[in-house]
Tab-separated table of C-alpha atoms in Angstrom:
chain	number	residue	atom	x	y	z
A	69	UNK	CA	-4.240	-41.616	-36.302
A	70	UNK	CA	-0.446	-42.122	-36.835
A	71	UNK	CA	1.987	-40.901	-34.333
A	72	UNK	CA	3.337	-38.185	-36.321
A	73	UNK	CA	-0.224	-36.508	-36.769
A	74	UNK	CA	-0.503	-37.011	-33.655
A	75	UNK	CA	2.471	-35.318	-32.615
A	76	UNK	CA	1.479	-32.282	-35.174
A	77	UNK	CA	-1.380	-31.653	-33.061
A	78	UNK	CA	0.103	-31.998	-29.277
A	79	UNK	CA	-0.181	-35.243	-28.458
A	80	UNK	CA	2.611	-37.489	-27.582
A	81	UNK	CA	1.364	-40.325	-29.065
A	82	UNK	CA	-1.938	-42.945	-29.927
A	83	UNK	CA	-3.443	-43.224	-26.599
A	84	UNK	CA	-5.729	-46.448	-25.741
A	85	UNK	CA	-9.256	-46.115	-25.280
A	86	UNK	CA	-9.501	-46.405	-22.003
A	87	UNK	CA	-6.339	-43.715	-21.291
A	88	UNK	CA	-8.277	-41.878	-23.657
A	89	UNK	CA	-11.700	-41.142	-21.573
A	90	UNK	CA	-8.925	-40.974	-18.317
A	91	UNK	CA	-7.195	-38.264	-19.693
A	92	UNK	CA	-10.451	-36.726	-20.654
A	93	UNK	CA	-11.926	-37.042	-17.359
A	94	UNK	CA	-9.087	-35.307	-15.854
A	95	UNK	CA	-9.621	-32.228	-18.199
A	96	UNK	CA	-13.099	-32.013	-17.049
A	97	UNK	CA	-12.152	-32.046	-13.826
A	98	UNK	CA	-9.489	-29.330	-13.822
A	99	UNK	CA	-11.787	-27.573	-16.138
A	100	UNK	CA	-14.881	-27.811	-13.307
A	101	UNK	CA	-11.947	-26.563	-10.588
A	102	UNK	CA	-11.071	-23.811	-13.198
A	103	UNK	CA	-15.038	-22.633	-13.744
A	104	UNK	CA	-15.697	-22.042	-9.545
A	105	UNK	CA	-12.583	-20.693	-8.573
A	106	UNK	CA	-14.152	-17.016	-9.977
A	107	UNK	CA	-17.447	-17.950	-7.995
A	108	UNK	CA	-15.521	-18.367	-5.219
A	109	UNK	CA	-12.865	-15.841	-4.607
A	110	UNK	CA	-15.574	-12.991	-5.845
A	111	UNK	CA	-17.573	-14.486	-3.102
A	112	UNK	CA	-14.488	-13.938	-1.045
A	113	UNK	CA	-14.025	-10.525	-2.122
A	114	UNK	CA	-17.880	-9.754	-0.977
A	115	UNK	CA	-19.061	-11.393	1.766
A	116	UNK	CA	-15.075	-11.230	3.850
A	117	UNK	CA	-13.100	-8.041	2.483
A	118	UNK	CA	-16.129	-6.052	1.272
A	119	UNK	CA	-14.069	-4.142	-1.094
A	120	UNK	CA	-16.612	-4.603	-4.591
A	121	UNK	CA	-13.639	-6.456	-6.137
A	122	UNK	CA	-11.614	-3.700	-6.491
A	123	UNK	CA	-7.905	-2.887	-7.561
A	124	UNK	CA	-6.759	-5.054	-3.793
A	125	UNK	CA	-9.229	-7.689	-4.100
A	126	UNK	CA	-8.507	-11.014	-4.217
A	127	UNK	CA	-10.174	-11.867	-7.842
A	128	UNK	CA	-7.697	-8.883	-9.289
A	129	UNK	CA	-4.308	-10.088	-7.617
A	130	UNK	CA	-5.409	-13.608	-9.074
A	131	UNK	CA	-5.998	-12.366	-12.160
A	132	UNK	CA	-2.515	-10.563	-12.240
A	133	UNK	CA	-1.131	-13.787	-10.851
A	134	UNK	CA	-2.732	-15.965	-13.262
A	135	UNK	CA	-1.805	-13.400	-16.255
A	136	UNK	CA	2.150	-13.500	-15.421
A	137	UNK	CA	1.850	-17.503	-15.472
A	138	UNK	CA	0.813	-17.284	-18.759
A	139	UNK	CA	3.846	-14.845	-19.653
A	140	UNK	CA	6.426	-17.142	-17.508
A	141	UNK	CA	4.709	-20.091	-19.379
A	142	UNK	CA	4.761	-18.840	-22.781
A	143	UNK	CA	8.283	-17.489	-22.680
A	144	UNK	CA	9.389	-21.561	-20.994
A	145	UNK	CA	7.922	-23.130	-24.022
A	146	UNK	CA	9.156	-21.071	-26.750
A	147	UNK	CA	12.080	-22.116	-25.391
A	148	UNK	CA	11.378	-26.082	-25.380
A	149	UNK	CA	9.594	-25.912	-28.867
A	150	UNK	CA	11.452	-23.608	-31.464
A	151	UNK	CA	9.257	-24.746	-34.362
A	152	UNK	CA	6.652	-22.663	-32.505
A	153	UNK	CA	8.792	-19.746	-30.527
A	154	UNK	CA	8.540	-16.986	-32.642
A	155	UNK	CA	4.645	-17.206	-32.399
A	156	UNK	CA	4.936	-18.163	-28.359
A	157	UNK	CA	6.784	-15.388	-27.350
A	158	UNK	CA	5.110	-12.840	-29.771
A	159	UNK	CA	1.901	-13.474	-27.453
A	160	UNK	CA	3.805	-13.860	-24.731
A	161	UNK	CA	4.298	-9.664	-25.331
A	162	UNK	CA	0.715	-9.417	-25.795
A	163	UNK	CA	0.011	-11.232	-22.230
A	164	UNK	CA	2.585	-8.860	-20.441
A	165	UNK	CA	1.029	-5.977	-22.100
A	166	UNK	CA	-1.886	-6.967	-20.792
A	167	UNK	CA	-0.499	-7.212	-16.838
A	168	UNK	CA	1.155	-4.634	-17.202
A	169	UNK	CA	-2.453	-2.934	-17.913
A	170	UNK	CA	-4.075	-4.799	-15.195
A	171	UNK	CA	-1.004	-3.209	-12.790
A	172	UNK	CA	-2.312	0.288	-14.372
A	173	UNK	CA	-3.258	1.448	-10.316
A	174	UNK	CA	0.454	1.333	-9.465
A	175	UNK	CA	1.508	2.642	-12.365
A	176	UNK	CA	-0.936	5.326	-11.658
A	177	UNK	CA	0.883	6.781	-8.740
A	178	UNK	CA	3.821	7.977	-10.819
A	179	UNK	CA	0.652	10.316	-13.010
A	180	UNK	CA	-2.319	8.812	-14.395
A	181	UNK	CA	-2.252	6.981	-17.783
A	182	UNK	CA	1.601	5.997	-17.223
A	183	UNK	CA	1.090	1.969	-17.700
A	184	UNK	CA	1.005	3.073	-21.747
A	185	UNK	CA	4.788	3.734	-21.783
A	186	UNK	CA	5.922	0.243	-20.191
A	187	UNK	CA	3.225	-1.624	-21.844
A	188	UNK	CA	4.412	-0.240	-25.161
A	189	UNK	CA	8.077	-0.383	-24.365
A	190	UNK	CA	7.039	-4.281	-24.282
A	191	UNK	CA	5.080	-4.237	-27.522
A	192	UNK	CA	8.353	-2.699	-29.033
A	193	UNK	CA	10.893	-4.825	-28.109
A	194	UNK	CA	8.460	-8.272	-28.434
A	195	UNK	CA	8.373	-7.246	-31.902
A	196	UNK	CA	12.032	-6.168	-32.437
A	197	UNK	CA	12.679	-9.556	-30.629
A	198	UNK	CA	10.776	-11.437	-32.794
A	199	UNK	CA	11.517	-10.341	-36.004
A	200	UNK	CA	15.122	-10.756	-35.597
A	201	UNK	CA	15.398	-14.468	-34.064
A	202	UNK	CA	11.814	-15.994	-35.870
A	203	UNK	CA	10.285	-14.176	-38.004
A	204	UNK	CA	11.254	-17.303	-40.752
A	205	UNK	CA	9.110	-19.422	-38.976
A	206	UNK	CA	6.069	-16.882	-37.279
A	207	UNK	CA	3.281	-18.300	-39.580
A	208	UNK	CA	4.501	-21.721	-39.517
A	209	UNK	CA	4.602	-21.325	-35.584
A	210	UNK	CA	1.073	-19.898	-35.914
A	211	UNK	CA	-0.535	-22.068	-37.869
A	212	UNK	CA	0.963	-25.400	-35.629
A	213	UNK	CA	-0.276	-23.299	-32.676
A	214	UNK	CA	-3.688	-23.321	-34.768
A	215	UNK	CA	-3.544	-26.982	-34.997
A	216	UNK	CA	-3.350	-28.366	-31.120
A	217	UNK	CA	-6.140	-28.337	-28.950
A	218	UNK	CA	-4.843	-25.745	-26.936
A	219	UNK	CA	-5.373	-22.720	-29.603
A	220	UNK	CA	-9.592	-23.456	-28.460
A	221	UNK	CA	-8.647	-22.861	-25.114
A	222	UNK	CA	-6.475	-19.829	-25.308
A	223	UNK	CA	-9.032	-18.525	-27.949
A	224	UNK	CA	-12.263	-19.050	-26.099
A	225	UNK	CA	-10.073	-17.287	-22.632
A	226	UNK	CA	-9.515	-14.600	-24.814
A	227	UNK	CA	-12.733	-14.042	-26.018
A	228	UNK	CA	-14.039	-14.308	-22.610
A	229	UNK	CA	-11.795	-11.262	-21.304
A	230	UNK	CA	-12.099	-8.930	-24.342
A	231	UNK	CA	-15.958	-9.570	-25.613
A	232	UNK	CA	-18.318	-11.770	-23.154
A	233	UNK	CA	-17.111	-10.049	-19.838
A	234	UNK	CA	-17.242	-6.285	-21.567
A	235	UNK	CA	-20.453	-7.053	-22.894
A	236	UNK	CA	-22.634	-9.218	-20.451
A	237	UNK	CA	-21.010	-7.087	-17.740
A	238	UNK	CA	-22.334	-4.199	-19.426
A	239	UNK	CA	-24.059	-1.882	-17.226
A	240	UNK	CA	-25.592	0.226	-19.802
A	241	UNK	CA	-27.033	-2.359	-21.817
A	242	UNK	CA	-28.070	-5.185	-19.776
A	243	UNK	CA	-27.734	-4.326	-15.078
A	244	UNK	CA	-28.760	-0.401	-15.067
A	245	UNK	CA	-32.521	-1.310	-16.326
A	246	UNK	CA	-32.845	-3.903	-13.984
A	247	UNK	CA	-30.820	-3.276	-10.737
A	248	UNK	CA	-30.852	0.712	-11.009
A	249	UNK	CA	-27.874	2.847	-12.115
A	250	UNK	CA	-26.848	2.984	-8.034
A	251	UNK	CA	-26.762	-0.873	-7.663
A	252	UNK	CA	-25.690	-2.257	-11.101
A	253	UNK	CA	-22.089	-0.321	-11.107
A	254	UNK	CA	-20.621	-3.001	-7.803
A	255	UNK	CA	-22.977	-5.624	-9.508
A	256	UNK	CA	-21.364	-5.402	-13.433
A	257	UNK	CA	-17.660	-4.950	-11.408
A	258	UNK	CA	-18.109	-7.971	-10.055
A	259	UNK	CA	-19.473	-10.034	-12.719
A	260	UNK	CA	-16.745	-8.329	-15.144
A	261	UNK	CA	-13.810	-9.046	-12.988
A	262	UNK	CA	-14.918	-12.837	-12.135
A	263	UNK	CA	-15.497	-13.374	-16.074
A	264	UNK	CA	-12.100	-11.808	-16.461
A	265	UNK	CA	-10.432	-14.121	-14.201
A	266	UNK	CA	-12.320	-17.489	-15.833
A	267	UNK	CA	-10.805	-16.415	-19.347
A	268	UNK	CA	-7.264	-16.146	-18.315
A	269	UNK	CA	-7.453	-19.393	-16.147
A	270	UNK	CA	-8.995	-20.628	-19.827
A	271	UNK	CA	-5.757	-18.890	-21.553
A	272	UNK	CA	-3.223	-20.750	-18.801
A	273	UNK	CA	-5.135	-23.926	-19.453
A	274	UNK	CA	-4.248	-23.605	-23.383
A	275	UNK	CA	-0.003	-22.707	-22.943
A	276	UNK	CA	-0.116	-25.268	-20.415
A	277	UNK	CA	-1.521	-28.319	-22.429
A	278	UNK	CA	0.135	-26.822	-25.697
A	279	UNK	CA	3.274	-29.357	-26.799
A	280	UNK	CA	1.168	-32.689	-25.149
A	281	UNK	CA	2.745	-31.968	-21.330
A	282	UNK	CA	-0.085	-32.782	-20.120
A	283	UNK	CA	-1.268	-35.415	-22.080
């Protein structure tokens, strides 16, 4: 592989063999760290602060946590890379929309439902935003997102939050026949919410490695 296609996809340059299976290594590790922090801090949430991973529990501030990274990181490299901004900080929008959804219980105390207003103030002005400094390159930006190893990441995080956890966390289709209707709402909160928080440490994983910073 020459060094320009391997810049096109991320990668700083031809790596040796042996770098190669190093750097590899490395992502497997951070990738194991990455897969039992859920395990753990819903573990957390049950066994120390009994609270059924709710709104205060540990798993949700980390998700929220984890979820403005991903804003803060997506806005830093649209900045670094303009041949993919437009693109960057269009789902950068999408990502706050989403916080600003996972914040909906303090958004809640000014009346119920209120997190739709700010979250599509956002959308609005993302899109303004980017149609007025990028839309020339928003499909080029796209499709070199497409192209680095990172777009796998940040797609299979994403599928994670918005299909596997809604539907293996289903109560009504998979926990109420076999733990009862009583026991499977804590049990399909808890598996939701720790799925949740393994796709968005997935998503993180992908802005972080996208442009070859880590590699």
């Amino acid at each position: 592989m020459t060094t320009t296609s391997c810049e096109e996809v991320g990668f700083q340059g031809p790596h040796s063999p042996l770098t190669t299976l190093l750097l590899a290594a490395c992502d497997i590790l951070f990738l194991l760290l990455l897969t039992l922090i859920p395990t753990l801090t819903v573990a957390l949430d049950l066994r120390w602060l009994h609270n059924a991973v709710g709104e205060a529990s540990i798993t949700e501030l980390l998700q929220e946590g984890v979820l403005l990274a991903i804003v803060i990181g997506l806005y830093w490299k649209g900045r670094v890379l303009p041949e993919v901004r437009a693109f960057l900080w269009l789902i950068a929008g999408f990502f706050g929309c989403l916080l600003i959804r996972e914040l909906d219980v303090f958004f809640d105390m000014i009346w119920h439902g209120f997190w739709v207003y700010p979250a599509l103030l956002l959308a609005t002005a993302t899109l303004a935003h980017t149609w007025r400094h990028g839309r020339a390159t928003l499909l080029s930006g796209a499709a070199r997102f497409a192209q680095h190893r990172s777009a796998l990441f940040t797609l299979f995080g994403l599928l994670l939050v918005a299909v596997f956890s809604r539907v293996f966390g289903s109560g009504s289709l998979l926990w109420n026949e076999i733990l009862g209707v009583s026991n499977a709402f804590e049990f399909k909160t808890a598996l939701q919410e720790g799925i949740e928080l393994l796709g968005y440490s997935y998503v993180a994983y992908g802005i972080l490695t996208h442009g070859g910073y880590l590699r």
